[in-house]
Amino acid sequence: MLPRHVAVVMDGNGRWANKRHLPRAAGHKAGVNATRKIVENCAKKGVEALTIFAFSSENWNRPESEVSSLMSLFVSTITAEVKKLHKKNVRVCFIGDRSRFSAKLQQSIAESEELTRDNTGLQLNIAANYGGRWDIVNACRQLAAAVRDGSVALDDIDEQLFDSSVCLSEMPAPDLFIRTGGEQRISNFLIWQLAYSELYFVDTLWPDFSDDDFEASLDWYAGRQRRFGKTGQQLIDDQAMQSN
Ligand code: IPE
Ligand code: IPE
Ligand code: MG
């Protein structure tokens, strides 16, 4: 089975550059090519949503020169890629707190969302200045405000309502989570939304992540039995019932 929603922590750009005695910025630039490939593959295969971690709320802690080279890369990449994505019917959305970005970057973000808003193909969510804890706290604030103004009763707050208040609530949660670069951690990515995702970790550094590597992750995913708390036998029985 093909995942409906894939989420990716694109990690390893810096190490890819270090290995080649290049500046870290060169690794980020090379990473854009791998990103383009996975977007194209997802669109071609009919994956409904791809969510990529481009910049975490913690990445502000990097040296200023790296942060500023990443910011320029975002502006130039959005400018260069969005029209092509639009032609491919991709809908581009950003998640995260964009208020800390420069006016120029905020404008590129808004324009790319506006241009592609009615597209019906792949939904590409770009997590920029995103943090899972920020997302959860944001949802809490929204719900608390709704309780305060009387539009939501305290007793109405349940998992479903909470879920509708976090980012990406309008789509199924990620089925497949991929992290390249060898680390086996979530790094404050979609911590609420990943509760039941299949987690795939691979040593390949992001700029080296190829079509075949993506294919391998999809094959691995297809071999998972997603039990959601049930027993394996129950799933076999359910499937037999459905095919009758
Ligand atoms: C991921 O690659 C890209 C961003 C965080 C923007 P890294 O820059 O984290 O690469 P490594 O982990 O240092 O190799
Ligand atoms: C996670 O990678 C963020 C992105 C890929 C944008 P990091 O490289 O920042 O993660 P940690 O800090 O090593 O966990
Ligand atoms: Mg890293």
CSV table of C-alpha atoms and ligand atoms in Angstrom, one decimal:
chain,number,residue,atom,x,y,z
A,1,MET,CA,0.0,0.0,0.0
A,2,LEU,CA,1.1,3.5,-0.8
A,3,PRO,CA,1.2,5.9,2.1
A,4,ARG,CA,-1.3,8.8,1.7
A,5,HIS,CA,0.9,11.1,3.7
A,6,VAL,CA,4.7,11.1,3.9
A,7,ALA,CA,6.7,13.2,6.4
A,8,VAL,CA,10.4,13.7,6.0
A,9,VAL,CA,13.2,15.0,8.2
A,10,MET,CA,15.8,15.9,5.6
A,11,ASP,CA,18.9,15.6,7.6
A,12,GLY,CA,22.6,15.3,6.8
A,13,ASN,CA,23.3,18.3,4.5
A,14,GLY,CA,26.1,19.6,6.7
A,15,ARG,CA,27.9,16.2,7.0
A,16,TRP,CA,27.5,15.7,3.2
A,17,ALA,CA,29.4,19.1,2.7
A,18,ASN,CA,32.0,18.3,5.4
A,19,LYS,CA,32.9,15.1,3.7
A,20,ARG,CA,33.7,17.0,0.5
A,21,HIS,CA,35.5,19.9,2.3
A,22,LEU,CA,32.7,22.2,1.2
A,23,PRO,CA,31.0,24.9,3.3
A,24,ARG,CA,27.8,23.7,5.0
A,25,ALA,CA,25.8,26.0,2.7
A,26,ALA,CA,26.8,23.8,-0.3
A,27,GLY,CA,25.2,20.8,1.5
A,28,HIS,CA,22.0,22.7,1.9
A,29,LYS,CA,22.1,23.7,-1.8
A,30,ALA,CA,22.7,20.0,-2.8
A,31,GLY,CA,19.8,19.0,-0.5
A,32,VAL,CA,17.4,21.0,-2.7
A,33,ASN,CA,18.0,18.6,-5.6
A,34,ALA,CA,17.0,15.6,-3.4
A,35,THR,CA,13.9,17.6,-2.3
A,36,ARG,CA,12.9,18.2,-5.9
A,37,LYS,CA,13.2,14.5,-6.6
A,38,ILE,CA,11.0,13.3,-3.7
A,39,VAL,CA,8.4,15.9,-4.5
A,40,GLU,CA,8.3,14.8,-8.2
A,41,ASN,CA,8.1,11.1,-7.1
A,42,CYS,CA,5.3,11.7,-4.7
A,43,ALA,CA,3.3,13.7,-7.3
A,44,LYS,CA,3.9,11.0,-9.9
A,45,LYS,CA,2.9,8.2,-7.6
A,46,GLY,CA,-0.3,9.8,-6.3
A,47,VAL,CA,0.9,10.3,-2.7
A,48,GLU,CA,-1.7,12.9,-1.3
A,49,ALA,CA,0.6,14.8,1.0
A,50,LEU,CA,4.3,15.3,1.6
A,51,THR,CA,5.5,17.3,4.6
A,52,ILE,CA,9.1,18.2,4.7
A,53,PHE,CA,11.1,19.7,7.6
A,54,ALA,CA,13.0,22.6,6.1
A,55,PHE,CA,13.9,24.6,9.3
A,56,SER,CA,13.1,23.8,12.9
A,57,SER,CA,12.4,26.3,15.6
A,58,GLU,CA,15.7,25.1,17.2
A,59,ASN,CA,17.7,25.8,14.0
A,60,TRP,CA,17.9,29.5,15.0
A,61,ASN,CA,20.6,28.3,17.4
A,62,ARG,CA,23.0,27.7,14.5
A,63,PRO,CA,25.7,30.2,13.6
A,64,GLU,CA,24.2,33.4,12.2
A,65,SER,CA,26.0,32.9,8.9
A,66,GLU,CA,24.4,29.4,8.4
A,67,VAL,CA,21.0,30.8,9.3
A,68,SER,CA,21.3,33.6,6.9
A,69,SER,CA,22.5,31.4,4.1
A,70,LEU,CA,19.5,29.1,4.7
A,71,MET,CA,17.2,32.1,4.6
A,72,SER,CA,18.6,33.2,1.2
A,73,LEU,CA,18.3,29.7,-0.1
A,74,PHE,CA,14.6,29.5,0.9
A,75,VAL,CA,13.9,32.7,-1.0
A,76,SER,CA,15.8,31.7,-4.1
A,77,THR,CA,14.4,28.1,-4.0
A,78,ILE,CA,10.8,29.2,-3.6
A,79,THR,CA,11.2,31.7,-6.4
A,80,ALA,CA,12.8,29.2,-8.7
A,81,GLU,CA,10.6,26.2,-7.9
A,82,VAL,CA,7.1,27.4,-7.2
A,83,LYS,CA,6.1,28.1,-10.8
A,84,LYS,CA,7.2,24.6,-11.8
A,85,LEU,CA,5.3,23.1,-8.9
A,86,HIS,CA,2.2,25.0,-9.9
A,87,LYS,CA,2.5,23.6,-13.5
A,88,LYS,CA,2.6,20.1,-11.9
A,89,ASN,CA,-0.7,20.9,-10.0
A,90,VAL,CA,1.1,20.8,-6.6
A,91,ARG,CA,-0.4,22.8,-3.8
A,92,VAL,CA,2.2,24.4,-1.6
A,93,CYS,CA,1.5,25.2,2.1
A,94,PHE,CA,3.8,26.4,4.9
A,95,ILE,CA,3.5,25.4,8.5
A,96,GLY,CA,5.3,27.1,11.4
A,97,ASP,CA,5.7,30.6,12.8
A,98,ARG,CA,6.5,32.7,9.8
A,99,SER,CA,6.4,36.0,11.7
A,100,ARG,CA,10.1,35.7,12.5
A,101,PHE,CA,11.1,35.6,8.8
A,102,SER,CA,12.1,38.6,6.8
A,103,ALA,CA,9.4,40.5,5.0
A,104,LYS,CA,10.8,39.3,1.7
A,105,LEU,CA,10.6,35.6,2.8
A,106,GLN,CA,7.1,36.1,4.2
A,107,GLN,CA,6.0,37.5,0.9
A,108,SER,CA,7.5,34.6,-1.1
A,109,ILE,CA,5.7,32.2,1.2
A,110,ALA,CA,2.4,34.0,0.9
A,111,GLU,CA,2.7,34.3,-2.9
A,112,SER,CA,3.5,30.6,-3.4
A,113,GLU,CA,0.5,29.6,-1.2
A,114,GLU,CA,-1.7,32.0,-3.1
A,115,LEU,CA,-0.6,30.9,-6.6
A,116,THR,CA,-1.1,27.2,-5.8
A,117,ARG,CA,-4.1,27.3,-3.5
A,118,ASP,CA,-6.6,25.7,-5.9
A,119,ASN,CA,-4.3,23.0,-7.2
A,120,THR,CA,-5.6,19.5,-6.7
A,121,GLY,CA,-2.5,17.3,-7.0
A,122,LEU,CA,0.1,16.6,-4.3
A,123,GLN,CA,-0.1,18.9,-1.2
A,124,LEU,CA,3.4,19.9,-0.3
A,125,ASN,CA,3.7,21.1,3.3
A,126,ILE,CA,6.9,22.9,4.1
A,127,ALA,CA,7.7,23.1,7.8
A,128,ALA,CA,9.7,26.3,8.3
A,129,ASN,CA,10.3,27.7,11.8
A,130,TYR,CA,8.1,24.8,12.9
A,131,GLY,CA,8.3,23.0,16.2
A,132,GLY,CA,5.9,20.3,17.4
A,133,ARG,CA,5.7,21.8,20.9
A,134,TRP,CA,4.9,25.2,19.4
A,135,ASP,CA,2.2,23.5,17.4
A,136,ILE,CA,0.7,21.9,20.5
A,137,VAL,CA,0.9,25.1,22.6
A,138,ASN,CA,-0.8,27.0,19.7
A,139,ALA,CA,-3.6,24.6,19.7
A,140,CYS,CA,-4.0,24.9,23.5
A,141,ARG,CA,-4.2,28.7,23.2
A,142,GLN,CA,-6.8,28.5,20.4
A,143,LEU,CA,-8.9,26.1,22.5
A,144,ALA,CA,-8.5,28.2,25.7
A,145,ALA,CA,-9.6,31.3,23.8
A,146,ALA,CA,-12.6,29.5,22.5
A,147,VAL,CA,-13.6,28.3,26.0
A,148,ARG,CA,-13.1,31.9,27.3
A,149,ASP,CA,-15.4,33.4,24.6
A,150,GLY,CA,-17.9,30.6,25.1
A,151,SER,CA,-17.8,29.0,21.6
A,152,VAL,CA,-16.4,25.7,23.0
A,153,ALA,CA,-17.3,24.1,26.3
A,154,LEU,CA,-14.5,22.6,28.4
A,155,ASP,CA,-16.1,19.2,28.2
A,156,ASP,CA,-16.1,19.3,24.4
A,157,ILE,CA,-12.3,19.2,24.3
A,158,ASP,CA,-11.4,15.7,23.2
A,159,GLU,CA,-8.7,14.2,21.0
A,160,GLN,CA,-10.7,14.9,17.9
A,161,LEU,CA,-11.2,18.6,18.6
A,162,PHE,CA,-7.6,19.0,19.7
A,163,ASP,CA,-6.5,17.3,16.5
A,164,SER,CA,-8.5,19.8,14.5
A,165,SER,CA,-6.6,22.6,16.2
A,166,VAL,CA,-3.0,21.5,15.3
A,167,CYS,CA,-1.3,22.0,11.9
A,168,LEU,CA,-2.3,19.7,9.0
A,169,SER,CA,-5.6,18.8,10.7
A,170,GLU,CA,-7.3,18.8,7.3
A,171,MET,CA,-5.4,15.8,6.1
A,172,PRO,CA,-4.7,12.3,7.4
A,173,ALA,CA,-1.8,12.0,9.8
A,174,PRO,CA,1.6,10.9,8.3
A,175,ASP,CA,1.6,7.2,7.5
A,176,LEU,CA,5.3,7.1,6.8
A,177,PHE,CA,8.0,9.2,8.5
A,178,ILE,CA,11.4,9.2,6.9
A,179,ARG,CA,14.6,10.5,8.5
A,180,THR,CA,17.8,10.5,6.7
A,181,GLY,CA,21.3,11.2,8.1
A,182,GLY,CA,21.5,8.3,10.6
A,183,GLU,CA,20.0,10.0,13.7
A,184,GLN,CA,17.0,8.2,15.2
A,185,ARG,CA,15.0,11.0,16.7
A,186,ILE,CA,12.0,13.2,15.9
A,187,SER,CA,13.8,16.6,16.7
A,188,ASN,CA,10.5,18.3,17.6
A,189,PHE,CA,8.9,17.6,14.2
A,190,LEU,CA,5.2,16.7,14.1
A,191,ILE,CA,5.1,15.2,17.6
A,192,TRP,CA,1.3,15.1,17.9
A,193,GLN,CA,0.7,14.0,14.3
A,194,LEU,CA,3.3,11.2,14.3
A,195,ALA,CA,1.7,9.3,17.1
A,196,TYR,CA,0.9,6.3,14.9
A,197,SER,CA,3.2,6.8,11.9
A,198,GLU,CA,5.6,4.1,10.7
A,199,LEU,CA,9.2,5.4,11.4
A,200,TYR,CA,11.9,4.8,8.9
A,201,PHE,CA,15.5,5.8,9.6
A,202,VAL,CA,18.2,5.6,7.0
A,203,ASP,CA,21.9,6.5,7.2
A,204,THR,CA,22.0,8.1,3.7
A,205,LEU,CA,22.7,11.8,3.9
A,206,TRP,CA,19.9,13.9,2.5
A,207,PRO,CA,21.7,15.2,-0.6
A,208,ASP,CA,22.4,11.5,-1.6
A,209,PHE,CA,18.8,10.4,-1.0
A,210,SER,CA,17.9,8.9,-4.4
A,211,ASP,CA,14.7,7.7,-6.2
A,212,ASP,CA,15.8,4.2,-5.3
A,213,ASP,CA,16.2,5.1,-1.6
A,214,PHE,CA,12.6,6.5,-1.6
A,215,GLU,CA,11.4,3.4,-3.4
A,216,ALA,CA,13.1,1.3,-0.7
A,217,SER,CA,11.3,3.3,2.0
A,218,LEU,CA,8.0,2.7,0.3
A,219,ASP,CA,8.7,-1.0,0.0
A,220,TRP,CA,9.5,-1.1,3.7
A,221,TYR,CA,6.3,0.7,4.5
A,222,ALA,CA,4.3,-1.7,2.4
A,223,GLY,CA,5.6,-4.5,4.5
A,224,ARG,CA,4.3,-3.0,7.8
A,225,GLN,CA,1.3,-4.3,9.6
A,226,ARG,CA,-0.4,-1.3,11.0
A,227,ARG,CA,-2.3,-2.7,14.0
A,228,PHE,CA,-3.5,0.5,15.8
A,229,GLY,CA,-3.7,-1.5,19.0
A,230,LYS,CA,-5.5,-4.5,17.6
A,231,THR,CA,-4.0,-8.0,17.2
A,232,GLY,CA,-2.5,-9.2,14.0
A,233,GLN,CA,-5.2,-11.9,13.8
A,234,GLN,CA,-7.9,-9.2,14.0
A,235,LEU,CA,-6.5,-7.5,11.0
A,236,ILE,CA,-6.5,-10.7,9.0
A,237,ASP,CA,-10.1,-11.3,10.0
A,238,ASP,CA,-11.1,-7.8,9.2
A,239,GLN,CA,-9.5,-8.1,5.8
A,240,ALA,CA,-11.2,-11.4,5.1
A,241,MET,CA,-14.6,-9.8,6.0
A,242,GLN,CA,-14.0,-6.9,3.7
A,243,SER,CA,-13.2,-9.1,0.7
A,244,ASN,CA,-16.3,-11.2,1.2
B,1,IPE,C1,19.4,19.3,7.7
B,1,IPE,O1,20.8,19.1,7.5
B,1,IPE,C2,19.0,20.6,7.1
B,1,IPE,C3,18.6,21.6,8.1
B,1,IPE,C4,18.6,21.5,9.4
B,1,IPE,C5,18.2,22.9,7.6
B,1,IPE,P1,21.8,19.5,8.7
B,1,IPE,O2,22.3,20.9,8.4
B,1,IPE,O3,21.2,19.3,10.0
B,1,IPE,O4,23.0,18.5,8.4
B,1,IPE,P2,23.9,17.8,9.5
B,1,IPE,O5,23.0,17.1,10.4
B,1,IPE,O6,24.7,18.8,10.2
B,1,IPE,O7,24.7,16.8,8.7
B,2,IPE,C1,16.0,18.6,12.1
B,2,IPE,O1,17.4,18.4,11.8
B,2,IPE,C2,15.5,19.8,11.4
B,2,IPE,C3,15.5,19.8,10.0
B,2,IPE,C4,15.8,18.8,9.2
B,2,IPE,C5,15.1,21.0,9.3
B,2,IPE,P1,18.5,18.9,12.9
B,2,IPE,O2,19.8,18.5,12.3
B,2,IPE,O3,18.3,20.3,13.2
B,2,IPE,O4,18.2,18.0,14.2
B,2,IPE,P2,19.0,17.8,15.5
B,2,IPE,O5,19.2,19.1,16.1
B,2,IPE,O6,20.3,17.2,15.1
B,2,IPE,O7,18.2,16.8,16.3
B,3,MG,MG,21.3,17.7,11.3
